[in-house]
Tab-separated table of C-alpha atoms and ligand atoms in Angstrom:
chain	number	residue	atom	x	y	z
P	1	MET	CA	-7.453	-2.898	-4.383
P	2	LEU	CA	-6.543	-5.966	-2.095
P	3	GLU	CA	-7.739	-4.506	1.319
P	4	LEU	CA	-6.833	-5.867	4.750
P	5	ASN	CA	-9.102	-4.303	7.802
P	6	ASN	CA	-8.398	-5.315	11.375
P	7	LEU	CA	-6.843	-8.700	10.156
P	8	SER	CA	-5.899	-10.763	13.301
P	9	LYS	CA	-5.127	-14.336	13.601
P	10	ARG	CA	-4.428	-16.293	16.828
P	11	TYR	CA	-2.972	-19.789	17.296
P	12	GLY	CA	-4.718	-20.819	20.602
P	13	ASN	CA	-3.014	-18.087	22.951
P	14	LEU	CA	-0.493	-16.972	20.584
P	15	LYS	CA	-1.401	-13.670	18.844
P	16	VAL	CA	0.172	-13.910	15.575
P	17	LEU	CA	-1.439	-10.890	13.533
P	18	GLU	CA	-2.987	-8.268	15.332
P	19	ASP	CA	-5.457	-5.540	13.539
P	20	ILE	CA	-3.395	-5.245	10.279
P	21	THR	CA	-5.101	-2.941	8.473
P	22	LEU	CA	-3.254	-2.319	4.823
P	23	ASN	CA	-4.088	-1.077	1.211
P	24	PHE	CA	-2.680	-2.820	-1.729
P	25	SER	CA	-3.095	-1.206	-5.441
P	26	PRO	CA	-2.733	-2.408	-8.583
P	27	GLY	CA	0.577	-1.658	-10.531
P	28	LYS	CA	2.475	-1.689	-7.261
P	29	ILE	CA	5.073	-3.798	-5.639
P	30	TYR	CA	4.821	-4.196	-1.647
P	31	GLY	CA	7.899	-5.580	0.491
P	32	ILE	CA	6.780	-7.187	3.815
P	33	VAL	CA	10.014	-7.422	5.881
P	34	GLY	CA	10.345	-8.292	9.670
P	35	GLU	CA	12.017	-10.674	12.072
P	36	ASN	CA	11.503	-14.578	12.113
P	37	GLY	CA	8.217	-14.983	13.324
P	38	ALA	CA	6.830	-11.415	12.857
P	39	GLY	CA	3.876	-13.026	10.727
P	40	LYS	CA	4.740	-12.330	7.504
P	41	THR	CA	3.780	-16.138	6.022
P	42	THR	CA	0.577	-16.065	8.304
P	43	MET	CA	-0.407	-12.764	7.024
P	44	PHE	CA	-0.044	-14.323	3.214
P	45	ARG	CA	-1.652	-17.640	4.134
P	46	CYS	CA	-4.701	-15.398	5.498
P	47	ILE	CA	-4.757	-13.402	2.127
P	48	ALA	CA	-4.675	-17.086	0.086
P	49	GLY	CA	-7.495	-18.323	2.056
P	50	LEU	CA	-5.361	-20.674	3.861
P	51	GLU	CA	-5.831	-19.712	7.323
P	52	SER	CA	-9.053	-18.565	9.168
P	53	HIS	CA	-8.688	-15.114	10.758
P	54	GLN	CA	-10.703	-12.150	12.603
P	55	GLY	CA	-11.167	-9.023	10.411
P	56	THR	CA	-11.829	-8.700	6.507
P	57	ILE	CA	-9.865	-9.258	3.492
P	58	SER	CA	-11.602	-7.604	0.482
P	59	SER	CA	-10.861	-7.497	-3.198
P	60	PRO	CA	-12.533	-6.200	-6.205
P	61	TYR	CA	-12.955	-10.161	-7.136
P	62	LEU	CA	-15.928	-12.601	-6.248
P	63	CYS	CA	-13.470	-15.202	-5.086
P	64	LEU	CA	-9.894	-13.863	-4.494
P	65	ARG	CA	-8.317	-17.096	-4.584
P	66	ASN	CA	-9.101	-17.612	-8.111
P	67	HIS	CA	-7.086	-14.621	-8.848
P	68	LEU	CA	-4.257	-15.002	-6.425
P	69	GLY	CA	-0.720	-16.891	-6.970
P	70	TYR	CA	0.892	-17.608	-4.192
P	71	LEU	CA	4.596	-18.809	-4.126
P	72	GLU	CA	5.295	-20.600	-0.715
P	73	THR	CA	8.774	-20.441	0.953
P	74	ASN	CA	9.152	-23.720	0.332
P	75	PRO	CA	6.835	-25.274	-2.211
P	76	MET	CA	5.320	-28.557	-1.707
P	77	ILE	CA	5.452	-30.567	-5.127
P	78	MET	CA	4.999	-34.272	-5.436
P	79	SER	CA	8.225	-36.292	-5.971
P	80	LEU	CA	6.699	-38.377	-8.786
P	81	ILE	CA	5.519	-35.857	-11.206
P	82	THR	CA	7.960	-34.449	-13.375
P	83	GLY	CA	8.402	-30.714	-13.938
P	84	TRP	CA	6.456	-30.670	-17.085
P	85	GLU	CA	3.522	-32.409	-15.374
P	86	TYR	CA	3.262	-30.061	-12.359
P	87	LEU	CA	3.145	-27.561	-14.930
P	88	LYS	CA	0.266	-29.100	-16.995
P	89	LEU	CA	-1.466	-29.393	-13.667
P	90	GLN	CA	-0.963	-25.820	-12.799
P	91	CYS	CA	-2.954	-24.965	-16.342
P	92	ILE	CA	-5.720	-27.568	-15.691
P	93	SER	CA	-6.367	-26.127	-12.481
P	94	LYS	CA	-6.893	-22.969	-13.657
P	95	LYS	CA	-8.949	-23.886	-16.671
P	96	ILE	CA	-6.085	-22.449	-19.072
P	97	GLY	CA	-4.898	-24.144	-22.140
P	98	ALA	CA	-1.698	-25.992	-21.846
P	99	ALA	CA	1.194	-23.263	-22.840
P	100	ASN	CA	4.370	-24.148	-24.828
P	101	PHE	CA	6.339	-24.612	-21.538
P	102	GLU	CA	9.339	-25.457	-23.126
P	103	ALA	CA	9.779	-22.049	-24.745
P	104	GLN	CA	8.933	-20.480	-21.144
P	105	ASN	CA	11.381	-22.490	-19.361
P	106	ILE	CA	12.897	-19.273	-18.597
P	107	PHE	CA	15.285	-20.851	-15.750
P	108	ASN	CA	16.334	-24.145	-18.194
P	109	LEU	CA	15.123	-26.655	-15.486
P	110	PRO	CA	15.015	-30.301	-16.597
P	111	LEU	CA	11.089	-30.566	-17.092
P	112	ASN	CA	11.239	-34.070	-18.262
P	113	GLN	CA	12.940	-35.367	-14.751
P	114	TYR	CA	10.922	-36.105	-11.657
P	115	ALA	CA	10.212	-33.343	-8.850
P	116	GLU	CA	12.279	-35.484	-6.616
P	117	THR	CA	15.403	-34.985	-8.456
P	118	TYR	CA	15.325	-31.246	-8.084
P	119	SER	CA	17.053	-29.365	-5.872
P	120	THR	CA	15.274	-26.747	-3.402
P	121	GLY	CA	16.096	-23.829	-5.440
P	122	MET	CA	14.939	-25.808	-8.447
P	123	LYS	CA	11.505	-26.771	-7.007
P	124	LYS	CA	11.093	-22.908	-6.145
P	125	LYS	CA	11.813	-21.945	-9.595
P	126	LEU	CA	9.440	-24.473	-10.893
P	127	ALA	CA	6.962	-23.027	-8.666
P	128	PHE	CA	7.469	-19.541	-9.978
P	129	MET	CA	7.025	-20.837	-13.545
P	130	GLY	CA	3.488	-22.056	-12.352
P	131	VAL	CA	2.559	-18.935	-10.701
P	132	LEU	CA	3.513	-16.794	-13.456
P	133	LEU	CA	1.877	-19.295	-15.980
P	134	ARG	CA	-1.658	-18.882	-13.865
P	135	LYS	CA	-1.873	-15.321	-15.043
P	136	ASN	CA	-3.326	-13.928	-11.730
P	137	ASP	CA	-3.871	-10.144	-10.868
P	138	ILE	CA	-2.496	-10.475	-7.353
P	139	ILE	CA	0.707	-12.292	-6.708
P	140	ILE	CA	2.016	-13.032	-3.164
P	141	LEU	CA	5.850	-14.120	-3.541
P	142	ASP	CA	7.018	-15.495	-0.006
P	143	GLU	CA	10.949	-14.833	-0.115
P	144	PRO	CA	11.208	-15.639	-3.704
P	145	PHE	CA	15.119	-14.669	-3.595
P	146	SER	CA	16.134	-17.311	-0.766
P	147	GLY	CA	17.519	-20.353	-2.195
P	148	VAL	CA	18.060	-19.668	-5.779
P	149	ASP	CA	21.276	-18.571	-7.618
P	150	ILE	CA	22.173	-15.317	-8.756
P	151	GLN	CA	21.094	-15.822	-12.089
P	152	SER	CA	17.499	-16.700	-11.181
P	153	ASN	CA	17.342	-13.866	-8.783
P	154	ILE	CA	17.996	-11.303	-11.675
P	155	ILE	CA	15.436	-13.165	-13.637
P	156	ILE	CA	12.909	-13.207	-10.762
P	157	THR	CA	13.434	-9.595	-10.447
P	158	GLU	CA	12.980	-8.741	-14.074
P	159	MET	CA	9.644	-10.958	-13.894
P	160	ILE	CA	8.317	-8.747	-10.770
P	161	GLU	CA	9.089	-5.510	-12.980
P	162	GLU	CA	7.135	-7.242	-15.770
P	163	MET	CA	4.383	-7.903	-12.980
P	164	ARG	CA	4.186	-3.860	-12.104
P	165	ARG	CA	3.943	-3.059	-15.924
P	166	LEU	CA	1.098	-5.443	-16.322
P	167	GLY	CA	-0.996	-3.597	-13.494
P	168	LYS	CA	-0.522	-6.683	-11.088
P	169	THR	CA	-0.587	-6.162	-7.082
P	170	VAL	CA	2.501	-7.924	-5.955
P	171	LEU	CA	3.483	-8.516	-2.235
P	172	ILE	CA	6.988	-9.898	-1.564
P	173	SER	CA	8.691	-10.857	1.613
P	174	SER	CA	12.512	-11.243	1.921
P	175	HIS	CA	15.190	-11.373	4.722
P	176	ILE	CA	17.716	-9.162	2.388
P	177	PHE	CA	16.480	-5.359	2.738
P	178	SER	CA	18.190	-4.748	-0.313
P	179	THR	CA	16.297	-6.675	-2.727
P	180	LEU	CA	13.296	-5.067	-1.517
P	181	SER	CA	14.299	-1.646	-1.692
P	182	ASP	CA	15.730	-2.243	-5.111
P	183	THR	CA	12.107	-3.455	-6.439
P	184	CYS	CA	9.371	-2.237	-4.374
P	185	ASP	CA	7.215	0.962	-4.308
P	186	GLU	CA	6.302	0.387	-0.473
P	187	ILE	CA	8.037	-1.317	2.246
P	188	ILE	CA	5.929	-2.708	5.285
P	189	LEU	CA	7.580	-3.733	8.585
P	190	LEU	CA	5.929	-6.405	10.779
P	191	SER	CA	6.899	-6.721	14.329
P	192	LYS	CA	5.006	-8.940	16.453
P	193	GLY	CA	2.337	-9.269	14.437
P	194	LYS	CA	1.679	-5.584	13.995
P	195	VAL	CA	2.509	-3.098	11.258
P	196	SER	CA	5.310	-1.082	12.887
P	197	ASN	CA	6.213	1.118	9.931
P	198	THR	CA	5.495	1.697	6.313
P	199	ALA	CA	7.636	3.480	4.047
P	200	GLN	CA	7.370	4.858	0.505
P	201	LYS	CA	10.602	4.947	-1.965
P	202	ASP	CA	11.875	8.040	-0.823
P	203	GLY	CA	11.633	6.661	2.757
P	204	PHE	CA	13.499	3.341	2.682
P	205	ALA	CA	16.945	4.978	3.893
P	206	ASN	CA	15.623	5.741	6.900
P	207	LEU	CA	13.681	2.798	7.166
P	208	GLU	CA	16.659	0.816	6.825
P	209	LEU	CA	18.553	3.082	9.251
P	210	SER	CA	16.300	2.929	12.032
P	211	MET	CA	15.895	-1.179	11.662
P	212	LYS	CA	19.791	-0.951	11.794
P	213	GLN	CA	19.548	0.877	14.862
P	214	ASN	CA	16.874	-1.489	16.650
P	215	ILE	CA	18.547	-4.302	15.628
P	216	LEU	CA	21.881	-3.633	16.679
P	217	GLY	CA	21.744	-1.275	19.421
P	218	ASN	CA	25.045	-1.109	21.080
P	219	LYS	CA	25.315	-5.175	20.199
P	220	LEU	CA	28.562	-4.290	18.218
P	221	LYS	CA	30.495	-2.323	20.938
P	222	LYS	CA	29.564	-5.067	23.388
P	223	LEU	CA	31.259	-7.898	21.386
P	224	ASN	CA	34.323	-5.624	21.374
P	225	ILE	CA	35.355	-7.494	18.105
P	226	GLN	CA	39.305	-6.629	17.525
A	1	ADP	P1	7.524	-15.065	9.394
A	1	ADP	O1	6.859	-15.732	8.202
A	1	ADP	O2	7.302	-13.742	9.683
A	1	ADP	O3	8.620	-15.691	10.040
A	1	ADP	P2	5.164	-16.737	10.640
A	1	ADP	O4	3.746	-16.327	10.231
A	1	ADP	O5	5.573	-18.076	9.948
A	1	ADP	O6	6.145	-15.658	10.702
A	1	ADP	O7	4.802	-17.493	12.017
A	1	ADP	C1	4.336	-15.993	12.965
A	1	ADP	C2	4.260	-17.074	14.456
A	1	ADP	O8	3.319	-17.785	14.157
A	1	ADP	C3	5.623	-17.642	14.673
A	1	ADP	O9	5.490	-17.387	16.197
A	1	ADP	C4	5.417	-19.409	14.248
A	1	ADP	O10	5.804	-20.023	15.310
A	1	ADP	C5	3.476	-19.057	14.709
A	1	ADP	N1	2.874	-20.016	14.002
A	1	ADP	C6	3.086	-19.875	12.633
A	1	ADP	N2	2.151	-21.008	12.259
A	1	ADP	C7	1.871	-21.829	13.384
A	1	ADP	C8	0.945	-22.763	13.416
A	1	ADP	N3	0.408	-23.655	12.186
A	1	ADP	N4	0.711	-23.236	14.569
A	1	ADP	C9	1.003	-22.699	15.649
A	1	ADP	N5	2.109	-21.676	15.648
A	1	ADP	C10	2.350	-21.222	14.311
């Protein structure tokens, strides 16, 4: 179990995360939603050990980082390495033997080309392949569906289902509620750095409704669209 206890984070005077206490179990998919700036990426970066923080993050592992796969929203990939070299580097850093990348090239990426020739979506897919290759137990996917085509969305959704079957703990953020409600076991709503709501599958519809009401209020009436 991955446990966050009173996780808090500040940038100077700005409180970005405030007393987040959450548990994430193996074999479950967790969706994290919230407006831009709610703190989703910061929470992920804290879990990935990339940010200092207050509070504790505990797991059954001696070194959580060695068991954690993290797909960033906009993965940084060096320009002058090929897709193939990027994947090889992922394997070397995790001390796993090089796999047959062509056989595992589920997104049909041009692995012999330099990453600088890749589009944003292609870079994301390459980074996603890297996460899969590293065979970690805890997977964080920050906006995995944004910027990639519909075919890739279908593949990524299936891969996430496979991760559940393999007993991995998966945390996903998305701006699109329906992509999470289809996939997740639990959805957590972050608002201004705090957990403002959590819902299990049978409560997703109510959560979506209350989010809609909070977001829209009487804005549509005020617009008076005709
Ligand atoms: P989300 O992923 O939910 O959109 P973020 O975690 O990226 O939100 O950002 C949360 C807040 O923290 C925002 O107000 C953002 O401007 C701020 N923030 C993020 N990173 C930094 C940083 N390195 N320095 C200062 N403020 C930051």
